[in-house]
Amino acid sequence: MKKILYFLLLIATPLQLLADNLSRSNALFDCIEYALPKYFSPAESKTTDYTECLFRFYSNTNTHIWTRGEAVYASGDIWGDLTYIGEMSDFTQSCIELSLQFHGIYQSEKINDQYWTYLRFYEKDEEGKKNILITSTTGSPEQINNWFNTEDHENKNFSKLTYNAYGAQIKFSEDTNTCYEVTSADNDTLTLTTYKQTQGDNNTCDTTIVNSRSFTFFAQTESQ
């Protein structure tokens, strides 16, 4: 049965499409590895061209992931025989976005033994923007929850910014020539790196790192 499924997977995919699809497939594989290491490990396995398909094999989890044109398949211990899991377009969300938590607050490690920095992410609003709130305060997550949210429009104690996703990074910036990148996330923690912003480009961070801090997630509602 498995051989028949593999044969069907290989039928009639143009070679030029396969070549054009290599970079997109690699980006997809990288994203899935990042977001779902429990099922696709070890990361950065070799991409193999098997006739008219591209696939990676993950020895730790005995799993394959395949692409044929726009179609995405998985096989192995969890999925059994070859299983269709979606189209390329279903996996366009940033890898880090797949791991973000939206119903609570991220708290940094304590800074100078005095205060914390907090982040709160939001999914797309009515205008299609992805917003993030950022503040630094001596208050605990419980103490700031009643004002650290988008409902408190007049509050001047935090900045409301728009973030953009770029593959395995989330970037946002302020008017203070400061650029931020979320460079790793795994559901309950993330790393925020602060750079000097490249002058005149809101989407480009300079290579000069100001600081890098770890954040821990606290699940909360918008108000208590």
C-alpha atoms as one frame of an Amber mdcrd trajectory, in Angstrom:
protein
   0.000   0.000   0.000   2.776   2.410   0.901   4.529   1.809  -2.436   1.305
   2.593  -4.289   0.865   5.839  -2.356   4.445   6.867  -3.063   3.924   6.118
  -6.749   0.812   8.303  -6.868   2.717  11.088  -5.156   5.325  11.093  -7.935
   2.975  11.349 -10.895   3.082  14.337 -13.241   4.925  17.057 -11.332   6.892
  19.157 -13.849  10.629  19.215 -13.211  10.755  23.008 -13.496   8.110  23.281
 -10.785  10.226  21.030  -8.577  13.261  23.267  -9.077  11.246  26.406  -8.346
   9.768  24.725  -5.291  13.070  23.833  -3.611  13.551  27.075  -1.672   9.896
  27.162  -0.606  10.044  23.528   0.488  13.193  24.140   2.518  11.554  27.133
   4.209   8.499  25.006   4.966  10.596  22.149   6.358  12.590  24.579   8.528
   9.397  26.140   9.822   7.770  22.835  10.729  10.956  21.632  12.434  11.056
  24.828  14.477   7.395  24.786  15.463   6.990  21.027  16.009  10.312  19.534
  17.182   8.411  16.809  19.022   7.446  15.306  15.671  10.238  16.443  13.329
  13.668  15.860  14.849  16.581  16.378  14.414  16.277  19.791  12.795  18.049
  20.722   9.567  17.924  17.239   8.111  19.035  16.938   4.497  16.464  17.716
   1.805  16.352  14.921  -0.778  15.074  15.075  -4.338  13.201  11.812  -4.921
  12.222  11.800  -8.604   9.641  14.637  -8.625   9.285  15.146  -4.858  11.251
  16.795  -2.095  11.416  15.299   1.369  13.278  15.218   4.648  13.661  12.240
   6.948  13.827  12.728  10.726  15.617   9.801  12.311  14.785  10.686  15.932
  11.051  10.519  15.277  11.110   8.142  12.274   9.120  10.652  10.227   9.190
  11.939   6.650   7.750  15.195   5.360   7.210  15.563   1.621   6.209  18.184
  -0.916   4.927  17.606  -4.434   4.123  20.892  -6.080   1.849  22.704  -3.619
   0.814  19.571  -1.709   2.403  18.649   1.650   2.479  15.089   3.041   3.817
  13.320   6.126   4.561   9.663   6.823   6.092   7.601   9.604   5.311   6.351
  13.090   2.728   9.051  13.864   1.020   9.313  10.459   1.494   5.766   9.222
   1.388   5.582   5.441   1.656   8.744   3.393  -0.860  11.296   4.682  -1.891
  14.559   3.059  -1.590  17.371   5.635  -2.284  20.472   3.547  -1.088  22.872
   0.869   2.008  25.068   0.899  -0.247  28.082   1.400  -1.531  26.576   4.648
   1.944  26.905   6.145   2.765  30.520   5.277   2.567  31.760   8.858   5.900
  32.613  10.424   7.574  29.808  12.339   7.811  31.940  15.446   4.193  33.035
  15.143   3.203  29.371  15.388   4.799  29.296  18.837   3.561  32.634  20.175
   1.030  32.841  22.998  -1.637  35.527  22.638  -3.659  35.125  25.841  -1.259
  36.484  28.408   1.944  38.386  29.095   5.629  37.657  28.537   7.841  38.795
  31.441  11.594  39.320  31.100  14.190  38.298  33.630  14.519  40.995  36.306
  16.648  43.900  35.067  19.218  45.435  37.448  17.290  43.696  40.225  14.693
  46.476  39.966  12.122  46.024  37.168  10.890  43.831  34.309  10.083  44.365
  30.657   6.754  42.970  29.484   5.391  42.022  26.069   1.852  41.235  24.966
   1.219  39.985  21.425  -2.023  40.244  19.465  -3.146  38.462  16.347  -4.408
  40.517  13.397  -6.789  43.346  14.275  -9.650  44.594  12.087  -7.170  46.479
   9.903  -4.985  43.412   9.442  -2.210  44.745  11.702  -0.343  42.542  14.170
   0.194  44.519  17.350   2.522  44.152  20.287   2.551  46.060  23.572   5.844
  46.704  25.377   6.484  48.265  28.767   9.001  48.280  31.618   7.720  48.437
  35.189   8.295  47.236  38.750   4.824  45.663  38.804   4.138  41.930  38.698
   2.162  40.309  35.845  -0.922  40.264  38.067  -0.529  43.936  38.962  -0.210
  45.223  35.403  -2.805  43.004  33.762  -5.681  45.444  34.323  -4.006  48.201
  32.285  -1.501  46.444  30.024  -3.921  45.723  27.161  -5.334  47.307  24.013
  -8.540  48.323  25.797  -6.665  51.020  27.715  -6.094  53.298  24.707  -5.106
  56.368  26.738  -2.465  54.674  28.868   0.970  56.223  28.337   2.838  53.578
  30.321   3.355  51.289  27.357   4.085  51.435  23.633   1.771  49.881  21.065
   3.747  48.785  18.015   3.123  46.756  14.866   5.242  43.653  14.354   6.147
  41.888  11.137   7.057  38.259  10.650  10.058  37.290   8.550  10.488  33.534
   8.468  12.110  32.626  11.776  12.087  36.183  13.130   9.580  38.747  14.343
  10.670  42.371  14.090   9.279  45.616  15.455  10.736  49.027  16.133  10.128
  52.346  17.862  10.883  55.932  16.878  13.836  55.887  19.244  16.185  54.210
  16.746  15.652  50.943  18.594  14.928  47.737  16.697  13.686  44.505  18.272
  13.827  40.925  17.060  12.189  37.870  18.587  14.676  35.232  17.524  13.375
  32.141  19.300  10.184  30.971  20.958   8.848  27.667  22.283   5.351  28.300
  23.648   6.331  29.395  27.164   9.558  31.318  26.574  11.066  33.606  23.973
  14.254  35.582  23.402  14.090  39.286  22.558  17.198  40.889  21.098  17.489
  44.681  20.942  19.561  46.289  18.195  20.326  49.749  16.980  17.995  50.444
  14.082  19.397  51.016  10.617  18.754  54.665   9.876  15.810  55.236   7.561
  14.673  51.612   7.435  12.033  50.483   9.947  12.367  46.839   8.918  16.148
  46.522   9.163  18.097  46.043  12.368  21.720  47.098  12.628  24.206  44.403
  13.619  25.033  46.195  16.877  23.309  44.317  19.721  22.202  46.453  22.669
  20.983  43.531  24.780  19.313  40.133  24.594  16.827  38.907  27.212  14.759
  35.820  27.916  11.013  36.105  28.583   8.603  33.716  30.296   4.889  33.513
  29.489   2.127  34.050  32.066  -1.354  33.043  30.889  -3.933  35.726  31.624
  -7.170  37.165  30.360  -7.314  40.723  29.041  -8.654  42.001  32.344  -9.339
  40.620  35.798
